[in-house]
PDB file of C-alpha atoms and ligand atoms in Angstrom:
ATOM      1  CA  MET A   1       0.855   9.271 -13.879  1.00 98.00           C
ATOM      2  CA  GLU A   2       1.370  10.766 -17.317  1.00 98.00           C
ATOM      3  CA  GLY A   3       3.570   9.192 -19.992  1.00 98.00           C
ATOM      4  CA  ILE A   4       5.943   7.490 -17.550  1.00 98.00           C
ATOM      5  CA  THR A   5       8.988   5.842 -19.124  1.00 98.00           C
ATOM      6  CA  VAL A   6      11.712   4.060 -17.133  1.00 98.00           C
ATOM      7  CA  ARG A   7      14.698   2.332 -18.738  1.00 98.00           C
ATOM      8  CA  PHE A   8      17.265  -0.011 -17.216  1.00 97.00           C
ATOM      9  CA  GLY A   9      19.922  -0.162 -19.920  1.00 94.00           C
ATOM     10  CA  GLY A  10      18.136  -1.801 -22.855  1.00 92.00           C
ATOM     11  CA  VAL A  11      15.093  -2.849 -20.784  1.00 96.00           C
ATOM     12  CA  VAL A  12      12.096  -0.520 -20.940  1.00 97.00           C
ATOM     13  CA  ALA A  13      10.497  -1.303 -17.565  1.00 98.00           C
ATOM     14  CA  ASN A  14       7.715   1.302 -18.004  1.00 98.00           C
ATOM     15  CA  ASN A  15       6.887   2.420 -21.522  1.00 98.00           C
ATOM     16  CA  ASP A  16       4.907   5.677 -21.816  1.00 98.00           C
ATOM     17  CA  VAL A  17       2.434   4.577 -19.102  1.00 98.00           C
ATOM     18  CA  SER A  18      -0.460   6.853 -18.092  1.00 98.00           C
ATOM     19  CA  PHE A  19      -3.066   6.082 -15.428  1.00 97.00           C
ATOM     20  CA  HIS A  20      -4.656   7.560 -12.338  1.00 97.00           C
ATOM     21  CA  CYS A  21      -6.091   6.563  -8.978  1.00 96.00           C
ATOM     22  CA  ARG A  22      -9.444   8.113  -8.260  1.00 96.00           C
ATOM     23  CA  GLU A  23      -9.584   9.652  -4.777  1.00 96.00           C
ATOM     24  CA  GLY A  24     -11.272   7.293  -2.321  1.00 96.00           C
ATOM     25  CA  SER A  25     -10.990   4.269  -4.592  1.00 97.00           C
ATOM     26  CA  ILE A  26      -9.115   1.007  -4.338  1.00 98.00           C
ATOM     27  CA  THR A  27      -7.115   0.536  -7.536  1.00 98.00           C
ATOM     28  CA  ALA A  28      -4.964  -2.411  -8.531  1.00 96.00           C
ATOM     29  CA  LEU A  29      -1.894  -2.351 -10.707  1.00 95.00           C
ATOM     30  CA  LEU A  30      -1.406  -5.834 -12.071  1.00 92.00           C
ATOM     31  CA  GLY A  31       0.473  -7.821 -14.639  1.00 90.00           C
ATOM     32  CA  PRO A  32       2.730 -10.857 -15.029  1.00 89.00           C
ATOM     33  CA  ASN A  33       6.158 -11.079 -13.388  1.00 89.00           C
ATOM     34  CA  GLY A  34       8.568  -8.551 -14.856  1.00 92.00           C
ATOM     35  CA  ALA A  35       5.742  -6.389 -16.251  1.00 94.00           C
ATOM     36  CA  GLY A  36       7.034  -3.273 -14.495  1.00 96.00           C
ATOM     37  CA  LYS A  37       4.681  -3.068 -11.490  1.00 94.00           C
ATOM     38  CA  THR A  38       7.273  -2.574  -8.784  1.00 93.00           C
ATOM     39  CA  THR A  39       9.135  -0.106 -10.974  1.00 96.00           C
ATOM     40  CA  MET A  40       5.963   1.957 -11.357  1.00 96.00           C
ATOM     41  CA  PHE A  41       5.343   1.719  -7.611  1.00 93.00           C
ATOM     42  CA  ASN A  42       8.826   3.108  -7.001  1.00 94.00           C
ATOM     43  CA  VAL A  43       8.174   5.907  -9.494  1.00 97.00           C
ATOM     44  CA  ILE A  44       5.031   6.862  -7.581  1.00 96.00           C
ATOM     45  CA  SER A  45       6.750   6.904  -4.197  1.00 93.00           C
ATOM     46  CA  GLY A  46       9.728   8.811  -5.600  1.00 95.00           C
ATOM     47  CA  GLN A  47      12.354   6.080  -5.390  1.00 93.00           C
ATOM     48  CA  GLN A  48      12.864   5.618  -9.116  1.00 96.00           C
ATOM     49  CA  ARG A  49      14.236   8.125 -11.597  1.00 96.00           C
ATOM     50  CA  ILE A  50      12.178   8.416 -14.796  1.00 98.00           C
ATOM     51  CA  ALA A  51      13.347   9.012 -18.378  1.00 98.00           C
ATOM     52  CA  SER A  52      10.187  10.964 -19.187  1.00 98.00           C
ATOM     53  CA  GLY A  53       6.701  11.658 -17.916  1.00 98.00           C
ATOM     54  CA  SER A  54       5.111  13.456 -14.982  1.00 98.00           C
ATOM     55  CA  VAL A  55       3.505  12.587 -11.670  1.00 98.00           C
ATOM     56  CA  ARG A  56       0.729  14.555  -9.989  1.00 97.00           C
ATOM     57  CA  PHE A  57      -0.650  13.941  -6.519  1.00 96.00           C
ATOM     58  CA  ALA A  58      -3.713  15.680  -5.068  1.00 92.00           C
ATOM     59  CA  GLY A  59      -3.408  18.477  -7.617  1.00 91.00           C
ATOM     60  CA  THR A  60       0.330  19.062  -7.148  1.00 94.00           C
ATOM     61  CA  ASP A  61       3.058  18.271  -9.673  1.00 97.00           C
ATOM     62  CA  ILE A  62       5.473  16.101  -7.707  1.00 97.00           C
ATOM     63  CA  THR A  63       7.557  14.811 -10.623  1.00 97.00           C
ATOM     64  CA  SER A  64      10.767  16.090  -9.081  1.00 96.00           C
ATOM     65  CA  ALA A  65       9.777  15.804  -5.412  1.00 96.00           C
ATOM     66  CA  PRO A  66      11.940  13.430  -3.335  1.00 95.00           C
ATOM     67  CA  SER A  67      10.209  10.594  -1.477  1.00 91.00           C
ATOM     68  CA  HIS A  68      10.236  12.274   1.947  1.00 90.00           C
ATOM     69  CA  VAL A  69       8.289  15.203   0.458  1.00 93.00           C
ATOM     70  CA  ARG A  70       5.791  12.783  -1.090  1.00 94.00           C
ATOM     71  CA  ALA A  71       5.439  11.090   2.299  1.00 90.00           C
ATOM     72  CA  ARG A  72       4.752  14.461   3.919  1.00 90.00           C
ATOM     73  CA  LEU A  73       2.096  15.185   1.276  1.00 93.00           C
ATOM     74  CA  GLY A  74       0.321  11.995   2.333  1.00 93.00           C
ATOM     75  CA  MET A  75       1.785   9.036   0.469  1.00 93.00           C
ATOM     76  CA  GLY A  76       2.116   6.057   2.774  1.00 88.00           C
ATOM     77  CA  ARG A  77       3.479   2.629   2.120  1.00 82.00           C
ATOM     78  CA  THR A  78       4.334  -0.623   3.785  1.00 76.00           C
ATOM     79  CA  PHE A  79       7.648  -2.356   3.366  1.00 63.00           C
ATOM     80  CA  GLN A  80       8.278  -5.883   2.175  1.00 54.00           C
ATOM     81  CA  ASN A  81      10.525  -6.763   5.129  1.00 55.00           C
ATOM     82  CA  LEU A  82       8.406  -6.527   8.242  1.00 57.00           C
ATOM     83  CA  SER A  83       9.976  -4.025  10.605  1.00 73.00           C
ATOM     84  CA  VAL A  84       8.063  -5.151  13.658  1.00 83.00           C
ATOM     85  CA  VAL A  85       9.606  -5.425  17.132  1.00 87.00           C
ATOM     86  CA  GLY A  86       8.823  -8.916  18.419  1.00 90.00           C
ATOM     87  CA  GLU A  87       9.050  -8.162  22.159  1.00 91.00           C
ATOM     88  CA  LEU A  88       6.586  -5.255  21.904  1.00 93.00           C
ATOM     89  CA  THR A  89       2.838  -5.775  21.889  1.00 95.00           C
ATOM     90  CA  VAL A  90       0.639  -4.991  18.895  1.00 96.00           C
ATOM     91  CA  LEU A  91      -0.407  -1.695  20.520  1.00 95.00           C
ATOM     92  CA  GLU A  92       3.175  -0.753  21.378  1.00 93.00           C
ATOM     93  CA  ASN A  93       4.341  -1.493  17.844  1.00 92.00           C
ATOM     94  CA  VAL A  94       1.620   0.669  16.347  1.00 91.00           C
ATOM     95  CA  ARG A  95       2.250   3.435  18.900  1.00 89.00           C
ATOM     96  CA  VAL A  96       5.845   3.586  17.705  1.00 82.00           C
ATOM     97  CA  GLY A  97       4.446   4.523  14.301  1.00 69.00           C
ATOM     98  CA  ALA A  98       1.906   6.971  15.696  1.00 69.00           C
ATOM     99  CA  SER A  99       4.319   8.718  18.063  1.00 64.00           C
ATOM    100  CA  ARG A 100       6.392  10.055  15.173  1.00 55.00           C
ATOM    101  CA  PHE A 101       3.769  12.770  15.089  1.00 50.00           C
ATOM    102  CA  ALA A 102       3.822  13.441  18.808  1.00 49.00           C
ATOM    103  CA  SER A 103       4.149  17.183  19.258  1.00 49.00           C
ATOM    104  CA  TYR A 104       6.744  17.357  22.030  1.00 49.00           C
ATOM    105  CA  GLY A 105      10.504  17.219  22.268  1.00 52.00           C
ATOM    106  CA  VAL A 106      12.606  14.726  24.227  1.00 52.00           C
ATOM    107  CA  GLY A 107      13.276  17.415  26.880  1.00 56.00           C
ATOM    108  CA  SER A 108       9.667  17.884  27.898  1.00 55.00           C
ATOM    109  CA  ALA A 109       9.136  14.125  27.818  1.00 56.00           C
ATOM    110  CA  ILE A 110      11.905  13.705  30.431  1.00 59.00           C
ATOM    111  CA  LEU A 111      10.435  16.508  32.564  1.00 61.00           C
ATOM    112  CA  GLY A 112       7.012  14.825  32.400  1.00 62.00           C
ATOM    113  CA  LEU A 113       5.146  17.988  31.421  1.00 62.00           C
ATOM    114  CA  PRO A 114       1.320  17.757  31.195  1.00 61.00           C
ATOM    115  CA  HIS A 115       1.086  18.222  27.430  1.00 65.00           C
ATOM    116  CA  VAL A 116       3.279  15.126  27.068  1.00 63.00           C
ATOM    117  CA  ALA A 117       0.653  13.006  28.822  1.00 69.00           C
ATOM    118  CA  ARG A 118      -2.036  14.523  26.589  1.00 70.00           C
ATOM    119  CA  SER A 119      -0.019  13.820  23.488  1.00 73.00           C
ATOM    120  CA  ASP A 120       0.650  10.248  24.683  1.00 79.00           C
ATOM    121  CA  ARG A 121      -3.064   9.699  25.142  1.00 83.00           C
ATOM    122  CA  ARG A 122      -3.706  11.018  21.642  1.00 82.00           C
ATOM    123  CA  THR A 123      -1.052   8.728  20.215  1.00 85.00           C
ATOM    124  CA  THR A 124      -2.601   5.746  21.987  1.00 89.00           C
ATOM    125  CA  ASN A 125      -6.040   6.700  20.687  1.00 88.00           C
ATOM    126  CA  VAL A 126      -4.868   6.947  17.101  1.00 88.00           C
ATOM    127  CA  ALA A 127      -3.044   3.634  17.472  1.00 92.00           C
ATOM    128  CA  ARG A 128      -6.132   1.904  18.913  1.00 93.00           C
ATOM    129  CA  GLN A 129      -8.311   3.189  16.070  1.00 91.00           C
ATOM    130  CA  ALA A 130      -5.817   1.975  13.495  1.00 91.00           C
ATOM    131  CA  ILE A 131      -5.649  -1.444  15.176  1.00 94.00           C
ATOM    132  CA  GLU A 132      -9.423  -1.648  15.124  1.00 93.00           C
ATOM    133  CA  ALA A 133      -9.521  -0.685  11.443  1.00 91.00           C
ATOM    134  CA  VAL A 134      -7.398  -3.706  10.521  1.00 92.00           C
ATOM    135  CA  GLY A 135      -9.303  -6.058  12.846  1.00 93.00           C
ATOM    136  CA  LEU A 136      -6.598  -6.691  15.451  1.00 96.00           C
ATOM    137  CA  SER A 137      -8.264  -5.140  18.532  1.00 96.00           C
ATOM    138  CA  GLU A 138      -8.455  -8.442  20.388  1.00 96.00           C
ATOM    139  CA  LEU A 139      -4.716  -8.899  19.985  1.00 97.00           C
ATOM    140  CA  SER A 140      -3.722  -5.384  21.153  1.00 97.00           C
ATOM    141  CA  ASP A 141      -1.791  -6.664  24.173  1.00 97.00           C
ATOM    142  CA  THR A 142      -0.256  -9.700  22.485  1.00 97.00           C
ATOM    143  CA  PRO A 143       3.492  -9.610  21.782  1.00 96.00           C
ATOM    144  CA  ALA A 144       4.105  -9.257  18.046  1.00 94.00           C
ATOM    145  CA  SER A 145       6.454 -12.267  18.173  1.00 93.00           C
ATOM    146  CA  SER A 146       3.516 -14.599  18.799  1.00 95.00           C
ATOM    147  CA  LEU A 147       1.420 -13.394  15.853  1.00 94.00           C
ATOM    148  CA  PRO A 148       1.071 -15.481  12.701  1.00 93.00           C
ATOM    149  CA  TYR A 149       2.327 -13.949   9.455  1.00 89.00           C
ATOM    150  CA  GLY A 150      -1.095 -12.741   8.252  1.00 91.00           C
ATOM    151  CA  ASP A 151      -1.662 -10.771  11.471  1.00 93.00           C
ATOM    152  CA  LEU A 152       1.776  -9.207  11.104  1.00 91.00           C
ATOM    153  CA  ARG A 153       0.857  -7.935   7.649  1.00 90.00           C
ATOM    154  CA  ARG A 154      -2.208  -6.278   9.145  1.00 92.00           C
ATOM    155  CA  LEU A 155      -0.116  -4.881  11.999  1.00 93.00           C
ATOM    156  CA  GLU A 156       2.043  -3.243   9.341  1.00 90.00           C
ATOM    157  CA  LEU A 157      -1.067  -1.786   7.740  1.00 91.00           C
ATOM    158  CA  ALA A 158      -2.166  -0.341  11.084  1.00 91.00           C
ATOM    159  CA  ARG A 159       1.226   1.264  11.492  1.00 89.00           C
ATOM    160  CA  ALA A 160       1.135   2.815   8.021  1.00 88.00           C
ATOM    161  CA  LEU A 161      -2.353   4.093   8.800  1.00 88.00           C
ATOM    162  CA  CYS A 162      -1.131   5.993  11.885  1.00 84.00           C
ATOM    163  CA  LEU A 163       0.758   8.385   9.645  1.00 81.00           C
ATOM    164  CA  SER A 164      -2.605   9.553   8.213  1.00 85.00           C
ATOM    165  CA  PRO A 165      -1.854   8.799   4.553  1.00 92.00           C
ATOM    166  CA  ARG A 166      -4.132  10.086   1.801  1.00 95.00           C
ATOM    167  CA  LEU A 167      -2.825   7.382  -0.497  1.00 96.00           C
ATOM    168  CA  LEU A 168      -1.593   4.017   0.696  1.00 95.00           C
ATOM    169  CA  LEU A 169       0.711   2.063  -1.616  1.00 94.00           C
ATOM    170  CA  LEU A 170       0.758  -1.685  -1.040  1.00 93.00           C
ATOM    171  CA  ASP A 171       3.195  -3.874  -2.982  1.00 88.00           C
ATOM    172  CA  GLU A 172       1.832  -7.436  -3.133  1.00 88.00           C
ATOM    173  CA  PRO A 173       0.255  -7.275   0.337  1.00 88.00           C
ATOM    174  CA  ALA A 174      -1.030 -10.854   0.110  1.00 89.00           C
ATOM    175  CA  ALA A 175       2.298 -12.437  -0.807  1.00 87.00           C
ATOM    176  CA  GLY A 176       2.785 -15.545   1.335  1.00 89.00           C
ATOM    177  CA  LEU A 177      -0.688 -15.450   2.908  1.00 91.00           C
ATOM    178  CA  ASP A 178      -3.117 -18.380   2.929  1.00 92.00           C
ATOM    179  CA  ASN A 179      -6.780 -17.986   1.875  1.00 91.00           C
ATOM    180  CA  THR A 180      -8.122 -17.076   5.319  1.00 93.00           C
ATOM    181  CA  GLU A 181      -5.352 -14.565   5.916  1.00 93.00           C
ATOM    182  CA  SER A 182      -5.950 -13.038   2.467  1.00 92.00           C
ATOM    183  CA  ARG A 183      -9.639 -12.648   3.241  1.00 92.00           C
ATOM    184  CA  ASP A 184      -8.861 -10.884   6.528  1.00 92.00           C
ATOM    185  CA  LEU A 185      -6.423  -8.640   4.711  1.00 93.00           C
ATOM    186  CA  VAL A 186      -8.983  -7.732   2.048  1.00 94.00           C
ATOM    187  CA  ARG A 187     -11.427  -6.844   4.826  1.00 93.00           C
ATOM    188  CA  ALA A 188      -8.782  -4.676   6.493  1.00 93.00           C
ATOM    189  CA  ILE A 189      -7.969  -2.850   3.259  1.00 94.00           C
ATOM    190  CA  ARG A 190     -11.655  -2.178   2.618  1.00 93.00           C
ATOM    191  CA  GLY A 191     -12.103  -0.960   6.210  1.00 90.00           C
ATOM    192  CA  ILE A 192      -9.230   1.462   5.801  1.00 91.00           C
ATOM    193  CA  ARG A 193     -10.797   2.926   2.699  1.00 93.00           C
ATOM    194  CA  ASP A 194     -14.376   2.936   4.016  1.00 90.00           C
ATOM    195  CA  HIS A 195     -13.738   4.338   7.498  1.00 87.00           C
ATOM    196  CA  TRP A 196     -10.583   6.392   7.024  1.00 89.00           C
ATOM    197  CA  GLY A 197     -11.190   7.568   3.460  1.00 91.00           C
ATOM    198  CA  VAL A 198      -7.728   6.456   2.388  1.00 95.00           C
ATOM    199  CA  THR A 199      -7.153   5.951  -1.339  1.00 97.00           C
ATOM    200  CA  VAL A 200      -5.427   2.619  -1.943  1.00 97.00           C
ATOM    201  CA  LEU A 201      -3.174   1.480  -4.782  1.00 97.00           C
ATOM    202  CA  LEU A 202      -2.223  -2.189  -4.698  1.00 93.00           C
ATOM    203  CA  VAL A 203       0.515  -3.717  -6.757  1.00 90.00           C
ATOM    204  CA  GLU A 204      -0.677  -7.279  -7.010  1.00 85.00           C
ATOM    205  CA  HIS A 205      -0.574 -10.310  -9.203  1.00 76.00           C
ATOM    206  CA  ASP A 206      -3.076 -12.412  -7.280  1.00 81.00           C
ATOM    207  CA  LEU A 207      -6.090 -11.895  -9.541  1.00 84.00           C
ATOM    208  CA  GLU A 208      -8.574 -13.291  -7.037  1.00 85.00           C
ATOM    209  CA  LEU A 209      -7.526 -10.707  -4.464  1.00 89.00           C
ATOM    210  CA  VAL A 210      -7.741  -7.986  -7.100  1.00 92.00           C
ATOM    211  CA  ARG A 211     -11.195  -9.125  -8.104  1.00 92.00           C
ATOM    212  CA  SER A 212     -12.475  -9.053  -4.530  1.00 92.00           C
ATOM    213  CA  VAL A 213     -10.979  -5.776  -3.333  1.00 95.00           C
ATOM    214  CA  SER A 214     -10.382  -3.280  -6.134  1.00 96.00           C
ATOM    215  CA  GLU A 215     -12.861  -1.177  -8.095  1.00 97.00           C
ATOM    216  CA  TYR A 216     -10.366  -0.206 -10.790  1.00 98.00           C
ATOM    217  CA  ALA A 217      -7.497  -2.088 -12.333  1.00 97.00           C
ATOM    218  CA  TYR A 218      -4.655  -1.320 -14.700  1.00 97.00           C
ATOM    219  CA  VAL A 219      -2.613  -4.021 -16.364  1.00 95.00           C
ATOM    220  CA  LEU A 220       1.034  -3.753 -17.373  1.00 95.00           C
ATOM    221  CA  ASP A 221       2.670  -6.185 -19.760  1.00 94.00           C
ATOM    222  CA  PHE A 222       6.326  -5.841 -20.771  1.00 94.00           C
ATOM    223  CA  GLY A 223       6.231  -2.302 -19.390  1.00 97.00           C
ATOM    224  CA  THR A 224       3.284  -1.196 -21.508  1.00 97.00           C
ATOM    225  CA  LEU A 225      -0.223  -0.438 -20.256  1.00 97.00           C
ATOM    226  CA  LEU A 226      -2.430  -3.138 -21.716  1.00 95.00           C
ATOM    227  CA  ALA A 227      -5.814  -2.222 -20.257  1.00 96.00           C
ATOM    228  CA  GLY A 228      -7.432  -0.090 -17.583  1.00 96.00           C
ATOM    229  CA  GLY A 229     -10.863   0.607 -16.142  1.00 97.00           C
ATOM    230  CA  ALA A 230     -13.443  -1.157 -13.972  1.00 97.00           C
ATOM    231  CA  THR A 231     -11.840  -4.315 -12.552  1.00 96.00           C
ATOM    232  CA  ARG A 232     -14.423  -6.738 -13.949  1.00 95.00           C
ATOM    233  CA  ASP A 233     -14.106  -5.343 -17.487  1.00 96.00           C
ATOM    234  CA  VAL A 234     -10.329  -5.377 -17.303  1.00 96.00           C
ATOM    235  CA  LEU A 235     -10.138  -8.985 -16.089  1.00 93.00           C
ATOM    236  CA  ASN A 236     -12.440 -10.065 -18.933  1.00 93.00           C
ATOM    237  CA  ASP A 237     -10.486  -8.152 -21.570  1.00 94.00           C
ATOM    238  CA  PRO A 238      -9.158 -10.692 -24.128  1.00 92.00           C
ATOM    239  CA  ALA A 239      -5.783  -8.901 -24.296  1.00 90.00           C
ATOM    240  CA  VAL A 240      -5.414  -9.240 -20.503  1.00 91.00           C
ATOM    241  CA  VAL A 241      -6.419 -12.895 -20.532  1.00 88.00           C
ATOM    242  CA  ALA A 242      -3.911 -13.561 -23.325  1.00 87.00           C
ATOM    243  CA  ALA A 243      -1.122 -11.805 -21.392  1.00 84.00           C
ATOM    244  CA  TYR A 244      -1.731 -13.980 -18.339  1.00 78.00           C
ATOM    245  CA  VAL A 245      -2.075 -17.213 -20.326  1.00 70.00           C
ATOM    246  CA  GLY A 246       1.171 -16.317 -22.086  1.00 66.00           C
ATOM    247  CA  HIS A 247       3.006 -16.355 -18.750  1.00 62.00           C
ATOM    248  CA  ALA A 248       2.836 -19.863 -17.329  1.00 49.00           C
ATOM    249  CA  ASP A 249       4.353 -18.704 -14.013  1.00 50.00           C
ATOM    250  CA  THR A 250       1.340 -16.629 -12.987  1.00 49.00           C
ATOM    251  CA  ASN A 251      -2.258 -17.553 -12.309  1.00 51.00           C
ATOM    252  CA  THR A 252      -4.982 -17.226 -14.903  1.00 49.00           C
ATOM    253  CA  PRO A 253      -8.169 -15.227 -14.357  1.00 51.00           C
ATOM    254  CA  ALA A 254     -10.896 -17.485 -12.992  1.00 47.00           C
ATOM    255  CA  GLY A 255     -13.693 -18.350 -15.364  1.00 43.00           C
ATOM    256  CA  VAL A 256     -11.545 -18.174 -18.492  1.00 39.00           C
TER     257      VAL A 256
HETATM  258  N1  ADP B 301      17.126  -2.045 -10.685  1.00 59.02           N
HETATM  259  C1  ADP B 301      16.954  -2.677 -11.863  1.00 59.02           C
HETATM  260  N2  ADP B 301      17.992  -2.822 -12.729  1.00 59.02           N
HETATM  261  C2  ADP B 301      17.828  -3.432 -13.915  1.00 59.02           C
HETATM  262  N3  ADP B 301      16.668  -3.940 -14.359  1.00 59.02           N
HETATM  263  C3  ADP B 301      15.591  -3.840 -13.538  1.00 59.02           C
HETATM  264  C4  ADP B 301      15.687  -3.217 -12.261  1.00 59.02           C
HETATM  265  N4  ADP B 301      14.463  -3.265 -11.658  1.00 59.02           N
HETATM  266  C5  ADP B 301      13.655  -3.890 -12.531  1.00 59.02           C
HETATM  267  N5  ADP B 301      14.325  -4.243 -13.646  1.00 59.02           N
HETATM  268  C6  ADP B 301      13.755  -4.910 -14.826  1.00 59.02           C
HETATM  269  O1  ADP B 301      12.613  -4.160 -15.218  1.00 59.02           O
HETATM  270  C7  ADP B 301      11.557  -5.035 -15.589  1.00 59.02           C
HETATM  271  C8  ADP B 301      10.343  -4.779 -14.690  1.00 59.02           C
HETATM  272  O2  ADP B 301      10.649  -5.218 -13.369  1.00 59.02           O
HETATM  273  P1  ADP B 301       9.635  -5.007 -12.144  1.00 59.02           P
HETATM  274  O3  ADP B 301       9.158  -3.618 -12.138  1.00 59.02           O
HETATM  275  O4  ADP B 301      10.313  -5.502 -10.928  1.00 59.02           O
HETATM  276  O5  ADP B 301       8.441  -5.990 -12.546  1.00 59.02           O
HETATM  277  P2  ADP B 301       7.227  -6.574 -11.661  1.00 59.02           P
HETATM  278  O6  ADP B 301       7.211  -5.886 -10.352  1.00 59.02           O
HETATM  279  O7  ADP B 301       6.016  -6.341 -12.488  1.00 59.02           O
HETATM  280  O8  ADP B 301       7.491  -8.055 -11.523  1.00 59.02           O
HETATM  281  C9  ADP B 301      12.102  -6.453 -15.493  1.00 59.02           C
HETATM  282  O9  ADP B 301      12.585  -6.826 -16.781  1.00 59.02           O
HETATM  283  C10 ADP B 301      13.243  -6.304 -14.520  1.00 59.02           C
HETATM  284  O10 ADP B 301      14.222  -7.276 -14.753  1.00 59.02           O
HETATM  285 MG1   MG B 302       7.276  -6.652  -8.333  1.00 59.02          MG
END
């Protein structure tokens, strides 16, 4: 991201912001409410028009690429509203995601041709690996409707993973989760990076989650980049601490 500026009327939601995600890293984008995190996230995935700046992904200038092109290049994301089918099992839900890449048409599926069975097996394999990566293997055959919220978030992660993203964008993945569920989620995110080599960018304002999962962090405040670098250094930066203390509605870094 190079010099990104986004304006909504008089509000400058992102003000000349530059930062990058190192390949294979877990990076957090944080900041108080209204800082411009979600706006930046939408800029990255191609859903937000920018006033100025440029976006590069894996060596390609994608500033004017629409979001479906970015998705094809390997940008994956989860969505805030869980689009899970309650009557289907965990495996079936994830297979729905994986089968988008199945290499046969509806015609040959109806005729039951052999390569359909092969492709189905491959889809199931990919789905099972993704389910294992997020720690839901034991619940593979459980209907999604009987999963608690935290497991559903991880089911969503597994589904995003099936599309083989190079970069996974997660907007406040821990929102609404309790401590145990957050810990499981952090483990899942790390597993995805460690075993699948996926680069992760989290938009998050839970500083404890950021501290435990991300190697790098960038902080936005009123649309401007306040600090960036190794997570520990960033969270100890006096300017960052002051920004969080100045917003009573968000949590303060621990140990301050
Ligand atoms: N679609 C929009 N129209 C007008 N203003 C917006 C819009 N989206 C965001 N904003 C404003 O831009 C600023 C940044 O918002 P946002 O990116 O959602 O912050 P964050 O995700 O960090 O809480 C806020 O002042 C917000 O009110
Ligand atoms: Mg937001």
